[in-house]
mmCIF file of C-alpha atoms and ligand atoms in Angstrom:
data_model
loop_
_atom_site.group_PDB
_atom_site.id
_atom_site.type_symbol
_atom_site.label_atom_id
_atom_site.label_comp_id
_atom_site.label_asym_id
_atom_site.label_seq_id
_atom_site.Cartn_x
_atom_site.Cartn_y
_atom_site.Cartn_z
ATOM 1 C CA MET A 1 17.586 -21.704 -25.718
ATOM 2 C CA GLU A 2 19.085 -20.217 -28.912
ATOM 3 C CA LEU A 3 18.877 -16.416 -29.032
ATOM 4 C CA ARG A 4 17.258 -15.099 -32.205
ATOM 5 C CA ASN A 5 18.697 -11.607 -31.618
ATOM 6 C CA ASP A 6 22.246 -12.098 -30.312
ATOM 7 C CA LEU A 7 23.597 -8.772 -31.576
ATOM 8 C CA LEU A 8 24.508 -7.709 -28.022
ATOM 9 C CA LEU A 9 26.476 -10.889 -27.344
ATOM 10 C CA ARG A 10 28.270 -10.786 -30.689
ATOM 11 C CA THR A 11 29.238 -7.176 -30.035
ATOM 12 C CA ILE A 12 30.550 -8.073 -26.579
ATOM 13 C CA ARG A 13 32.673 -10.814 -28.179
ATOM 14 C CA GLY A 14 34.218 -8.146 -30.398
ATOM 15 C CA GLU A 15 32.730 -9.531 -33.614
ATOM 16 C CA LYS A 16 31.862 -7.460 -36.652
ATOM 17 C CA THR A 17 28.107 -6.867 -36.687
ATOM 18 C CA GLU A 18 25.559 -5.545 -39.174
ATOM 19 C CA ARG A 19 24.606 -2.698 -36.820
ATOM 20 C CA THR A 20 25.094 -1.414 -33.259
ATOM 21 C CA PRO A 21 22.898 -2.967 -30.523
ATOM 22 C CA VAL A 22 20.827 -0.587 -28.395
ATOM 23 C CA TRP A 23 19.019 -0.657 -25.046
ATOM 24 C CA LEU A 24 18.408 1.972 -22.348
ATOM 25 C CA MET A 25 19.242 1.980 -18.679
ATOM 26 C CA ARG A 26 15.925 2.230 -16.782
ATOM 27 C CA GLN A 27 13.994 1.249 -19.905
ATOM 28 C CA ALA A 28 11.621 -0.830 -17.762
ATOM 29 C CA GLY A 29 9.754 1.817 -15.872
ATOM 30 C CA ARG A 30 7.826 5.014 -15.804
ATOM 31 C CA ILE A 31 8.466 6.176 -19.379
ATOM 32 C CA LEU A 32 6.034 3.501 -20.609
ATOM 33 C CA PRO A 33 2.267 4.043 -20.185
ATOM 34 C CA GLU A 34 1.930 0.241 -19.996
ATOM 35 C CA TYR A 35 4.206 0.270 -16.933
ATOM 36 C CA ARG A 36 2.291 3.101 -15.255
ATOM 37 C CA ALA A 37 -1.017 1.343 -15.843
ATOM 38 C CA LEU A 38 0.178 -1.816 -14.126
ATOM 39 C CA ARG A 39 2.016 0.058 -11.377
ATOM 40 C CA ASN A 40 -1.107 2.115 -10.501
ATOM 41 C CA LYS A 41 -3.038 -1.046 -9.744
ATOM 42 C CA LEU A 42 -0.502 -2.131 -7.124
ATOM 43 C CA SER A 43 0.344 -1.104 -3.565
ATOM 44 C CA GLY A 44 3.764 0.142 -4.645
ATOM 45 C CA PHE A 45 7.093 -0.420 -6.332
ATOM 46 C CA LYS A 46 8.095 -3.281 -4.063
ATOM 47 C CA GLU A 47 5.011 -5.305 -4.873
ATOM 48 C CA LEU A 48 6.043 -5.137 -8.513
ATOM 49 C CA VAL A 49 9.641 -6.141 -7.741
ATOM 50 C CA GLU A 50 8.589 -8.971 -5.444
ATOM 51 C CA THR A 51 5.912 -10.544 -7.663
ATOM 52 C CA PRO A 52 7.861 -12.546 -10.273
ATOM 53 C CA GLU A 53 5.096 -12.732 -12.915
ATOM 54 C CA LEU A 54 4.607 -8.958 -12.802
ATOM 55 C CA ALA A 55 8.337 -8.203 -12.738
ATOM 56 C CA ALA A 56 8.693 -10.415 -15.815
ATOM 57 C CA GLU A 57 5.838 -8.590 -17.532
ATOM 58 C CA VAL A 58 7.396 -5.124 -17.091
ATOM 59 C CA THR A 59 10.828 -6.480 -18.042
ATOM 60 C CA ILE A 60 9.418 -7.496 -21.426
ATOM 61 C CA GLN A 61 7.390 -4.305 -22.038
ATOM 62 C CA PRO A 62 10.305 -2.353 -23.571
ATOM 63 C CA VAL A 63 11.103 -5.291 -25.858
ATOM 64 C CA ASP A 64 7.499 -5.241 -27.103
ATOM 65 C CA HIS A 65 6.992 -1.483 -27.273
ATOM 66 C CA LEU A 66 10.468 -0.055 -27.965
ATOM 67 C CA ASP A 67 12.105 -2.921 -29.874
ATOM 68 C CA VAL A 68 15.338 -2.786 -27.867
ATOM 69 C CA ASP A 69 18.079 -5.384 -28.353
ATOM 70 C CA ALA A 70 18.159 -6.499 -24.703
ATOM 71 C CA ALA A 71 15.882 -6.793 -21.697
ATOM 72 C CA ILE A 72 17.056 -5.861 -18.182
ATOM 73 C CA ILE A 73 15.401 -7.659 -15.301
ATOM 74 C CA PHE A 74 12.999 -5.475 -13.353
ATOM 75 C CA SER A 75 14.310 -5.204 -9.799
ATOM 76 C CA ASP A 76 16.402 -2.730 -7.814
ATOM 77 C CA ILE A 77 19.949 -2.520 -6.520
ATOM 78 C CA LEU A 78 18.543 -2.158 -2.979
ATOM 79 C CA VAL A 79 17.370 -5.772 -2.790
ATOM 80 C CA ILE A 80 20.896 -6.606 -1.563
ATOM 81 C CA PRO A 81 20.838 -4.538 1.658
ATOM 82 C CA GLU A 82 17.374 -5.903 2.346
ATOM 83 C CA ALA A 83 18.592 -9.483 1.898
ATOM 84 C CA MET A 84 21.470 -8.688 4.296
ATOM 85 C CA GLY A 85 18.992 -7.604 6.978
ATOM 86 C CA LEU A 86 18.427 -3.916 6.256
ATOM 87 C CA PRO A 87 14.954 -3.424 4.721
ATOM 88 C CA TYR A 88 14.080 -0.408 2.574
ATOM 89 C CA ASP A 89 10.881 1.360 1.605
ATOM 90 C CA MET A 90 10.371 3.045 -1.748
ATOM 91 C CA VAL A 91 8.643 6.304 -0.883
ATOM 92 C CA GLU A 92 6.510 7.866 -3.609
ATOM 93 C CA LYS A 93 8.222 10.944 -5.128
ATOM 94 C CA ARG A 94 11.101 10.679 -2.641
ATOM 95 C CA GLY A 95 12.910 7.478 -3.476
ATOM 96 C CA PRO A 96 14.411 4.822 -1.227
ATOM 97 C CA LEU A 97 14.350 5.143 2.562
ATOM 98 C CA PHE A 98 15.891 2.751 5.085
ATOM 99 C CA ARG A 99 14.107 2.409 8.430
ATOM 100 C CA THR A 100 17.454 1.872 10.167
ATOM 101 C CA THR A 101 20.958 2.673 8.966
ATOM 102 C CA ILE A 102 24.467 1.430 9.625
ATOM 103 C CA ALA A 103 26.593 3.560 11.945
ATOM 104 C CA THR A 104 28.421 1.254 14.360
ATOM 105 C CA GLU A 105 30.040 -2.137 14.633
ATOM 106 C CA SER A 106 26.998 -3.535 16.430
ATOM 107 C CA ASP A 107 24.821 -2.459 13.493
ATOM 108 C CA ILE A 108 27.073 -4.451 11.172
ATOM 109 C CA ASN A 109 26.991 -7.441 13.510
ATOM 110 C CA LYS A 110 23.248 -7.682 12.953
ATOM 111 C CA LEU A 111 23.732 -8.127 9.183
ATOM 112 C CA HIS A 112 24.605 -11.301 7.333
ATOM 113 C CA VAL A 113 26.101 -12.167 3.946
ATOM 114 C CA ALA A 114 23.161 -12.773 1.619
ATOM 115 C CA GLU A 115 22.765 -15.926 -0.428
ATOM 116 C CA GLY A 116 21.210 -15.795 -3.889
ATOM 117 C CA GLY A 117 18.187 -17.632 -2.513
ATOM 118 C CA ASP A 118 17.467 -14.697 -0.186
ATOM 119 C CA ILE A 119 16.281 -12.821 -3.283
ATOM 120 C CA GLN A 120 14.287 -15.677 -4.728
ATOM 121 C CA TYR A 121 11.632 -13.376 -6.250
ATOM 122 C CA THR A 122 14.133 -11.839 -8.693
ATOM 123 C CA LEU A 123 15.584 -15.245 -9.551
ATOM 124 C CA ASP A 124 12.052 -16.488 -10.263
ATOM 125 C CA ALA A 125 11.389 -13.353 -12.333
ATOM 126 C CA ILE A 126 14.519 -14.100 -14.400
ATOM 127 C CA GLN A 127 13.362 -17.667 -15.054
ATOM 128 C CA ILE A 128 9.885 -16.554 -16.080
ATOM 129 C CA THR A 129 11.268 -13.747 -18.262
ATOM 130 C CA LYS A 130 13.655 -16.101 -20.073
ATOM 131 C CA LYS A 131 10.792 -18.460 -20.783
ATOM 132 C CA GLU A 132 8.475 -15.709 -22.005
ATOM 133 C CA LEU A 133 11.162 -13.993 -24.087
ATOM 134 C CA ASN A 134 11.663 -17.334 -25.763
ATOM 135 C CA GLY A 135 15.017 -16.242 -27.222
ATOM 136 C CA ARG A 136 13.877 -12.885 -28.622
ATOM 137 C CA VAL A 137 16.692 -10.904 -26.970
ATOM 138 C CA PRO A 138 19.287 -11.527 -24.229
ATOM 139 C CA LEU A 139 18.421 -10.772 -20.600
ATOM 140 C CA ILE A 140 20.649 -8.543 -18.477
ATOM 141 C CA GLY A 141 20.921 -9.187 -14.733
ATOM 142 C CA PHE A 142 22.367 -6.543 -12.431
ATOM 143 C CA ALA A 143 23.467 -5.407 -9.001
ATOM 144 C CA GLY A 144 24.750 -2.237 -7.393
ATOM 145 C CA ALA A 145 28.486 -1.806 -6.862
ATOM 146 C CA PRO A 146 29.503 -2.322 -3.220
ATOM 147 C CA TRP A 147 30.395 1.346 -2.745
ATOM 148 C CA THR A 148 27.014 2.569 -4.046
ATOM 149 C CA ILE A 149 25.151 0.063 -1.841
ATOM 150 C CA PHE A 150 27.291 1.071 1.156
ATOM 151 C CA ALA A 151 26.408 4.713 0.516
ATOM 152 C CA TYR A 152 22.659 3.963 0.777
ATOM 153 C CA MET A 153 23.056 1.678 3.814
ATOM 154 C CA VAL A 154 24.985 4.265 5.833
ATOM 155 C CA GLU A 155 23.144 7.343 4.603
ATOM 156 C CA GLY A 156 19.684 5.731 4.771
ATOM 157 C CA SER A 157 18.404 7.472 1.640
ATOM 158 C CA GLY A 158 19.536 9.389 -1.385
ATOM 159 C CA SER A 159 21.583 12.484 -0.565
ATOM 160 C CA LYS A 160 23.261 15.443 -2.246
ATOM 161 C CA THR A 161 26.527 14.909 -0.394
ATOM 162 C CA PHE A 162 26.401 11.392 1.106
ATOM 163 C CA SER A 163 28.439 12.988 3.884
ATOM 164 C CA ARG A 164 27.529 10.358 6.482
ATOM 165 C CA ALA A 165 28.682 7.565 4.215
ATOM 166 C CA ARG A 166 31.837 9.453 3.236
ATOM 167 C CA ALA A 167 32.562 10.424 6.838
ATOM 168 C CA MET A 168 32.756 6.749 7.791
ATOM 169 C CA LEU A 169 35.571 6.232 5.282
ATOM 170 C CA TYR A 170 37.694 8.749 7.224
ATOM 171 C CA ARG A 171 36.570 8.004 10.766
ATOM 172 C CA GLU A 172 36.294 4.232 10.710
ATOM 173 C CA PRO A 173 37.918 2.858 7.580
ATOM 174 C CA GLU A 174 38.206 -0.661 9.002
ATOM 175 C CA LEU A 175 34.521 -0.772 9.806
ATOM 176 C CA ALA A 176 33.750 0.516 6.313
ATOM 177 C CA HIS A 177 35.885 -2.247 4.810
ATOM 178 C CA ARG A 178 34.077 -4.862 6.876
ATOM 179 C CA LEU A 179 30.720 -3.737 5.564
ATOM 180 C CA LEU A 180 32.003 -3.383 1.984
ATOM 181 C CA GLN A 181 33.363 -6.950 2.109
ATOM 182 C CA MET A 182 29.998 -8.293 3.305
ATOM 183 C CA ILE A 183 28.219 -6.421 0.511
ATOM 184 C CA THR A 184 30.739 -7.740 -2.018
ATOM 185 C CA ASP A 185 30.305 -11.359 -0.919
ATOM 186 C CA SER A 186 26.515 -10.966 -1.017
ATOM 187 C CA THR A 187 26.683 -9.398 -4.482
ATOM 188 C CA ILE A 188 28.858 -12.188 -5.873
ATOM 189 C CA ASN A 189 26.415 -14.794 -4.521
ATOM 190 C CA TYR A 190 23.506 -12.888 -6.042
ATOM 191 C CA LEU A 191 25.144 -12.426 -9.462
ATOM 192 C CA HIS A 192 26.040 -16.127 -9.609
ATOM 193 C CA ALA A 193 22.413 -16.977 -8.785
ATOM 194 C CA GLN A 194 21.169 -14.637 -11.520
ATOM 195 C CA VAL A 195 23.369 -16.406 -14.071
ATOM 196 C CA GLU A 196 22.109 -19.762 -12.876
ATOM 197 C CA ALA A 197 18.530 -18.509 -13.253
ATOM 198 C CA GLY A 198 19.216 -17.464 -16.860
ATOM 199 C CA ALA A 199 20.816 -13.998 -17.059
ATOM 200 C CA ASP A 200 22.908 -13.742 -20.248
ATOM 201 C CA VAL A 201 24.852 -10.584 -19.366
ATOM 202 C CA LEU A 202 25.469 -8.780 -16.053
ATOM 203 C CA GLN A 203 25.844 -5.118 -15.208
ATOM 204 C CA VAL A 204 27.148 -3.538 -12.003
ATOM 205 C CA PHE A 205 25.958 0.016 -11.333
ATOM 206 C CA ASP A 206 28.340 2.257 -9.392
ATOM 207 C CA SER A 207 25.980 5.219 -9.498
ATOM 208 C CA TRP A 208 27.822 7.139 -6.768
ATOM 209 C CA ALA A 209 31.359 6.536 -8.028
ATOM 210 C CA GLY A 210 31.676 10.261 -8.716
ATOM 211 C CA ILE A 211 31.645 11.444 -5.115
ATOM 212 C CA LEU A 212 34.916 9.766 -4.134
ATOM 213 C CA PRO A 213 38.353 11.247 -4.798
ATOM 214 C CA PRO A 214 40.608 8.939 -6.846
ATOM 215 C CA ASN A 215 42.603 7.477 -3.939
ATOM 216 C CA GLN A 216 39.437 6.626 -2.015
ATOM 217 C CA TYR A 217 37.778 5.254 -5.113
ATOM 218 C CA GLU A 218 40.628 2.798 -5.519
ATOM 219 C CA GLU A 219 40.544 1.753 -1.886
ATOM 220 C CA PHE A 220 36.798 1.606 -1.221
ATOM 221 C CA SER A 221 35.283 0.805 -4.596
ATOM 222 C CA LEU A 222 37.694 -0.483 -7.229
ATOM 223 C CA PHE A 223 39.189 -3.040 -4.814
ATOM 224 C CA TYR A 224 35.755 -4.665 -4.473
ATOM 225 C CA LEU A 225 34.872 -4.337 -8.163
ATOM 226 C CA HIS A 226 38.038 -6.346 -8.865
ATOM 227 C CA GLN A 227 36.733 -9.107 -6.589
ATOM 228 C CA ILE A 228 33.406 -9.150 -8.413
ATOM 229 C CA CYS A 229 35.059 -9.265 -11.846
ATOM 230 C CA ALA A 230 37.320 -12.101 -10.698
ATOM 231 C CA ALA A 231 34.327 -14.066 -9.424
ATOM 232 C CA ILE A 232 32.293 -13.700 -12.622
ATOM 233 C CA GLN A 233 34.179 -15.644 -15.240
ATOM 234 C CA ASP A 234 31.830 -17.196 -17.782
ATOM 235 C CA THR A 235 29.272 -14.421 -18.208
ATOM 236 C CA PRO A 236 29.952 -11.039 -19.835
ATOM 237 C CA LEU A 237 30.020 -8.232 -17.280
ATOM 238 C CA THR A 238 29.598 -4.474 -17.675
ATOM 239 C CA VAL A 239 30.872 -2.031 -15.073
ATOM 240 C CA PHE A 240 29.187 1.374 -15.126
ATOM 241 C CA ALA A 241 30.914 3.802 -12.757
ATOM 242 C CA LYS A 242 29.113 7.090 -13.227
ATOM 243 C CA ASP A 243 31.292 10.228 -12.983
ATOM 244 C CA VAL A 244 34.260 8.159 -11.874
ATOM 245 C CA ARG A 245 37.398 10.230 -11.234
ATOM 246 C CA ILE A 246 40.099 7.615 -11.747
ATOM 247 C CA SER A 247 41.930 7.250 -15.066
ATOM 248 C CA ALA A 248 40.582 5.144 -17.894
ATOM 249 C CA LYS A 249 43.835 3.173 -17.605
ATOM 250 C CA LYS A 250 43.020 2.166 -14.024
ATOM 251 C CA LEU A 251 39.450 1.292 -14.933
ATOM 252 C CA ASN A 252 40.735 -0.791 -17.826
ATOM 253 C CA GLU A 253 42.491 -3.097 -15.335
ATOM 254 C CA LEU A 254 39.092 -4.483 -14.328
ATOM 255 C CA ASP A 255 38.636 -7.976 -15.723
ATOM 256 C CA CYS A 256 35.271 -7.256 -17.347
ATOM 257 C CA GLU A 257 34.188 -7.137 -20.986
ATOM 258 C CA THR A 258 32.345 -3.824 -21.079
ATOM 259 C CA ILE A 259 32.698 -0.394 -19.488
ATOM 260 C CA GLY A 260 29.716 1.937 -19.348
ATOM 261 C CA LEU A 261 30.349 5.627 -20.031
ATOM 262 C CA ASP A 262 28.301 8.553 -18.780
ATOM 263 C CA TRP A 263 27.625 11.469 -21.108
ATOM 264 C CA CYS A 264 30.515 13.595 -19.820
ATOM 265 C CA MET A 265 33.096 10.951 -20.673
ATOM 266 C CA ASN A 266 34.901 11.169 -23.977
ATOM 267 C CA PRO A 267 34.594 7.983 -26.083
ATOM 268 C CA ALA A 268 37.880 8.716 -27.906
ATOM 269 C CA THR A 269 39.864 8.826 -24.644
ATOM 270 C CA PHE A 270 38.360 5.561 -23.459
ATOM 271 C CA ARG A 271 38.933 3.867 -26.822
ATOM 272 C CA GLN A 272 42.572 4.824 -26.652
ATOM 273 C CA GLU A 273 43.090 3.759 -23.045
ATOM 274 C CA MET A 274 41.060 0.542 -23.214
ATOM 275 C CA PRO A 275 41.397 -0.948 -26.715
ATOM 276 C CA GLY A 276 40.263 -4.397 -25.579
ATOM 277 C CA LYS A 277 37.041 -3.284 -23.927
ATOM 278 C CA VAL A 278 33.557 -2.915 -25.332
ATOM 279 C CA LEU A 279 32.131 0.533 -24.526
ATOM 280 C CA GLN A 280 28.500 1.208 -23.633
ATOM 281 C CA GLY A 281 26.751 4.555 -23.675
ATOM 282 C CA ASN A 282 26.652 7.494 -23.642
ATOM 283 C CA LEU A 283 24.037 9.906 -25.023
ATOM 284 C CA ASP A 284 23.108 12.708 -22.634
ATOM 285 C CA PRO A 285 19.646 11.672 -21.347
ATOM 286 C CA CYS A 286 18.538 15.294 -21.825
ATOM 287 C CA VAL A 287 19.013 15.012 -25.587
ATOM 288 C CA LEU A 288 15.694 13.144 -25.497
ATOM 289 C CA TYR A 289 13.959 16.393 -24.483
ATOM 290 C CA GLY A 290 15.054 17.826 -27.834
ATOM 291 C CA SER A 291 13.248 17.791 -31.171
ATOM 292 C CA PRO A 292 13.464 14.688 -33.406
ATOM 293 C CA ASP A 293 16.110 16.538 -35.469
ATOM 294 C CA VAL A 294 18.216 17.221 -32.398
ATOM 295 C CA ILE A 295 17.898 13.602 -31.261
ATOM 296 C CA MET A 296 18.945 12.430 -34.727
ATOM 297 C CA GLU A 297 21.910 14.760 -34.930
ATOM 298 C CA GLU A 298 23.226 13.989 -31.432
ATOM 299 C CA THR A 299 22.709 10.242 -31.794
ATOM 300 C CA ARG A 300 24.564 10.216 -35.112
ATOM 301 C CA ARG A 301 27.413 12.164 -33.581
ATOM 302 C CA MET A 302 27.622 9.668 -30.735
ATOM 303 C CA LEU A 303 27.714 6.711 -33.153
ATOM 304 C CA ILE A 304 30.528 8.303 -35.140
ATOM 305 C CA ASN A 305 32.496 9.004 -31.954
ATOM 306 C CA PHE A 306 32.346 5.374 -30.815
ATOM 307 C CA GLY A 307 32.910 3.788 -34.215
ATOM 308 C CA THR A 308 31.270 0.667 -35.570
ATOM 309 C CA LYS A 309 32.926 -2.015 -33.444
ATOM 310 C CA ARG A 310 32.712 -2.842 -29.751
ATOM 311 C CA HIS A 311 29.961 -0.330 -29.017
ATOM 312 C CA ILE A 312 26.624 -0.871 -27.284
ATOM 313 C CA ALA A 313 24.434 2.202 -27.756
ATOM 314 C CA ASN A 314 22.741 3.468 -24.592
ATOM 315 C CA LEU A 315 22.226 6.684 -22.669
ATOM 316 C CA GLY A 316 24.888 8.001 -20.300
ATOM 317 C CA HIS A 317 22.547 7.255 -17.356
ATOM 318 C CA GLY A 318 19.009 5.988 -16.821
ATOM 319 C CA VAL A 319 16.241 7.480 -18.960
ATOM 320 C CA TYR A 320 14.363 10.200 -17.062
ATOM 321 C CA PRO A 321 10.772 9.278 -16.175
ATOM 322 C CA ASP A 322 9.137 12.218 -18.007
ATOM 323 C CA ILE A 323 10.793 11.513 -21.367
ATOM 324 C CA SER A 324 8.257 10.667 -24.067
ATOM 325 C CA PRO A 325 8.308 7.142 -25.487
ATOM 326 C CA GLU A 326 8.317 8.764 -28.954
ATOM 327 C CA ALA A 327 11.681 10.416 -28.245
ATOM 328 C CA VAL A 328 13.058 7.090 -27.055
ATOM 329 C CA LYS A 329 11.800 5.419 -30.225
ATOM 330 C CA THR A 330 13.503 8.071 -32.355
ATOM 331 C CA PHE A 331 16.802 7.423 -30.551
ATOM 332 C CA ILE A 332 16.470 3.671 -31.061
ATOM 333 C CA SER A 333 15.609 3.873 -34.748
ATOM 334 C CA VAL A 334 18.427 6.326 -35.475
ATOM 335 C CA VAL A 335 20.897 3.945 -33.812
ATOM 336 C CA LYS A 336 19.609 1.035 -35.861
ATOM 337 C CA GLU A 337 19.528 2.807 -39.224
ATOM 338 C CA TYR A 338 22.562 5.059 -38.997
ATOM 339 C CA SER A 339 24.888 2.471 -37.421
ATOM 340 C CA ALA A 340 24.071 0.137 -40.354
ATOM 341 C CA GLU A 341 24.782 2.955 -42.827
ATOM 342 C CA LEU A 342 28.168 3.623 -41.214
ATOM 343 C CA ARG A 343 29.367 0.078 -41.929
HETATM 344 C C1 LIG B 1 20.847 4.112 -7.767
HETATM 345 C C2 LIG B 1 19.923 3.033 -8.301
HETATM 346 C C3 LIG B 1 18.707 2.593 -7.707
HETATM 347 N N1 LIG B 1 18.212 1.580 -8.495
HETATM 348 C C4 LIG B 1 19.032 1.379 -9.580
HETATM 349 C C5 LIG B 1 20.142 2.252 -9.445
HETATM 350 C C6 LIG B 1 21.347 2.262 -10.362
HETATM 351 C C7 LIG B 1 21.093 2.970 -11.628
HETATM 352 C C8 LIG B 1 21.013 4.466 -11.487
HETATM 353 O O1 LIG B 1 21.993 5.086 -11.096
HETATM 354 O O2 LIG B 1 19.947 5.011 -11.829
HETATM 355 C C9 LIG B 1 18.895 0.392 -10.645
HETATM 356 C C10 LIG B 1 17.560 0.054 -11.175
HETATM 357 N N2 LIG B 1 16.326 0.397 -10.677
HETATM 358 C C11 LIG B 1 15.346 -0.114 -11.471
HETATM 359 C C12 LIG B 1 15.969 -0.896 -12.483
HETATM 360 C C13 LIG B 1 15.136 -1.744 -13.433
HETATM 361 C C14 LIG B 1 15.608 -2.128 -14.712
HETATM 362 C C15 LIG B 1 15.759 -1.007 -15.733
HETATM 363 O O3 LIG B 1 14.824 -0.752 -16.479
HETATM 364 O O4 LIG B 1 16.859 -0.432 -15.822
HETATM 365 C C16 LIG B 1 17.356 -0.757 -12.330
HETATM 366 C C17 LIG B 1 18.493 -1.312 -13.182
HETATM 367 C C18 LIG B 1 13.903 0.052 -11.286
HETATM 368 C C19 LIG B 1 13.403 1.214 -10.551
HETATM 369 N N3 LIG B 1 13.861 1.716 -9.373
HETATM 370 C C20 LIG B 1 13.083 2.770 -8.981
HETATM 371 C C21 LIG B 1 12.049 2.956 -9.930
HETATM 372 C C22 LIG B 1 10.935 3.979 -9.850
HETATM 373 C C23 LIG B 1 9.937 3.586 -8.812
HETATM 374 C C24 LIG B 1 8.501 3.516 -9.279
HETATM 375 O O5 LIG B 1 8.182 2.977 -10.333
HETATM 376 O O6 LIG B 1 7.704 3.989 -8.500
HETATM 377 C C25 LIG B 1 12.252 1.980 -10.929
HETATM 378 C C26 LIG B 1 11.405 1.729 -12.131
HETATM 379 C C27 LIG B 1 13.254 3.562 -7.745
HETATM 380 C C28 LIG B 1 14.612 3.909 -7.289
HETATM 381 N N4 LIG B 1 15.649 3.014 -7.109
HETATM 382 C C29 LIG B 1 16.770 3.693 -6.706
HETATM 383 C C30 LIG B 1 16.428 5.066 -6.565
HETATM 384 C C31 LIG B 1 17.389 6.160 -6.140
HETATM 385 C C32 LIG B 1 15.089 5.185 -6.905
HETATM 386 C C33 LIG B 1 14.239 6.437 -6.798
HETATM 387 C C34 LIG B 1 14.471 7.355 -7.916
HETATM 388 C C35 LIG B 1 13.642 6.957 -9.085
HETATM 389 O O7 LIG B 1 12.407 6.878 -8.895
HETATM 390 O O8 LIG B 1 14.191 6.759 -10.168
HETATM 391 C C36 LIG B 1 18.074 3.083 -6.445
#
């Protein structure tokens, strides 16, 4: 299927483009009234994730209503632990909760390396979405980074400190590595299956990169990200390591096309340290609480900071659920108009 809007792919290839492509992390979700309406008719988040026709529908909503340059498949990073044998619940207003957690070797022995087919509902959702998009925009598949998934599996939920997960790195590093390797192998299988199902681009979210000191980040996260990058060869891959504390030089060694930046990272530094990479990001999500003038000014500043090549406009993290769709639309139209003017 030919893509009619291939701006994202041309940008990833480093080509000169007529404007900067734009999409938002967490664009498929609670910011859209159309999403809330559908979600309120269902038993919960998981029903939406696990029903391919509905997942496809909410994946396409931001393309219809926000006119973004890419769709991201509606799913969650926590489908991997579930496929490995550790089911989660999504608790209203609280977030993810695992019924059991991983603490000992015998807990790990009960898990298995997941195959792509273990998450068939998302693969089906990708196939349906590709068909329904009919080439309008590329489709992004995704997974969590092994370290971030490990953090949820050991902690059992979100946490301010993730001290249980971090404690395991000091007390039982070999056990931690065993689990991280199983997550990595499962993730590679799943990403390959997403590509086979039709994903055009992949993104790996290391949302909890920022809680590890640099030496531990290299040992317990980067090591596994390298394996993932090596395994994904024919599909463009973005690594988004939020708050990461290692140098841009080290991050640049990853064999991926694109690096995602959060809003505290300086585009100029990353441009200098990783001239071959495409950069994605990085507007502070809170800018979207500002007036249209503030959104315009900050978005323009961001576009100037990244320059007109090898940039995918996005926020520095997922859009917050109480942001108004109007603010998001302002951001998107400023990117489209001003990035064209800058060329
Ligand atoms: C850490 C993480 C998770 N999930 C994800 C991450 C990495 C990105 C990040 O750092 O934000 C990734 C994710 N989760 C979701 C997507 C869908 C695609 C998209 O639009 O980006 C993606 C890419 C849907 C979702 N995942 C979740 C929702 C909200 C649930 C609902 O609709 O009731 C959505 C739309 C729930 C979720 N899922 C997760 C948490 C902590 C929560 C609860 C907090 C929250 O509500 O935002 C785990």
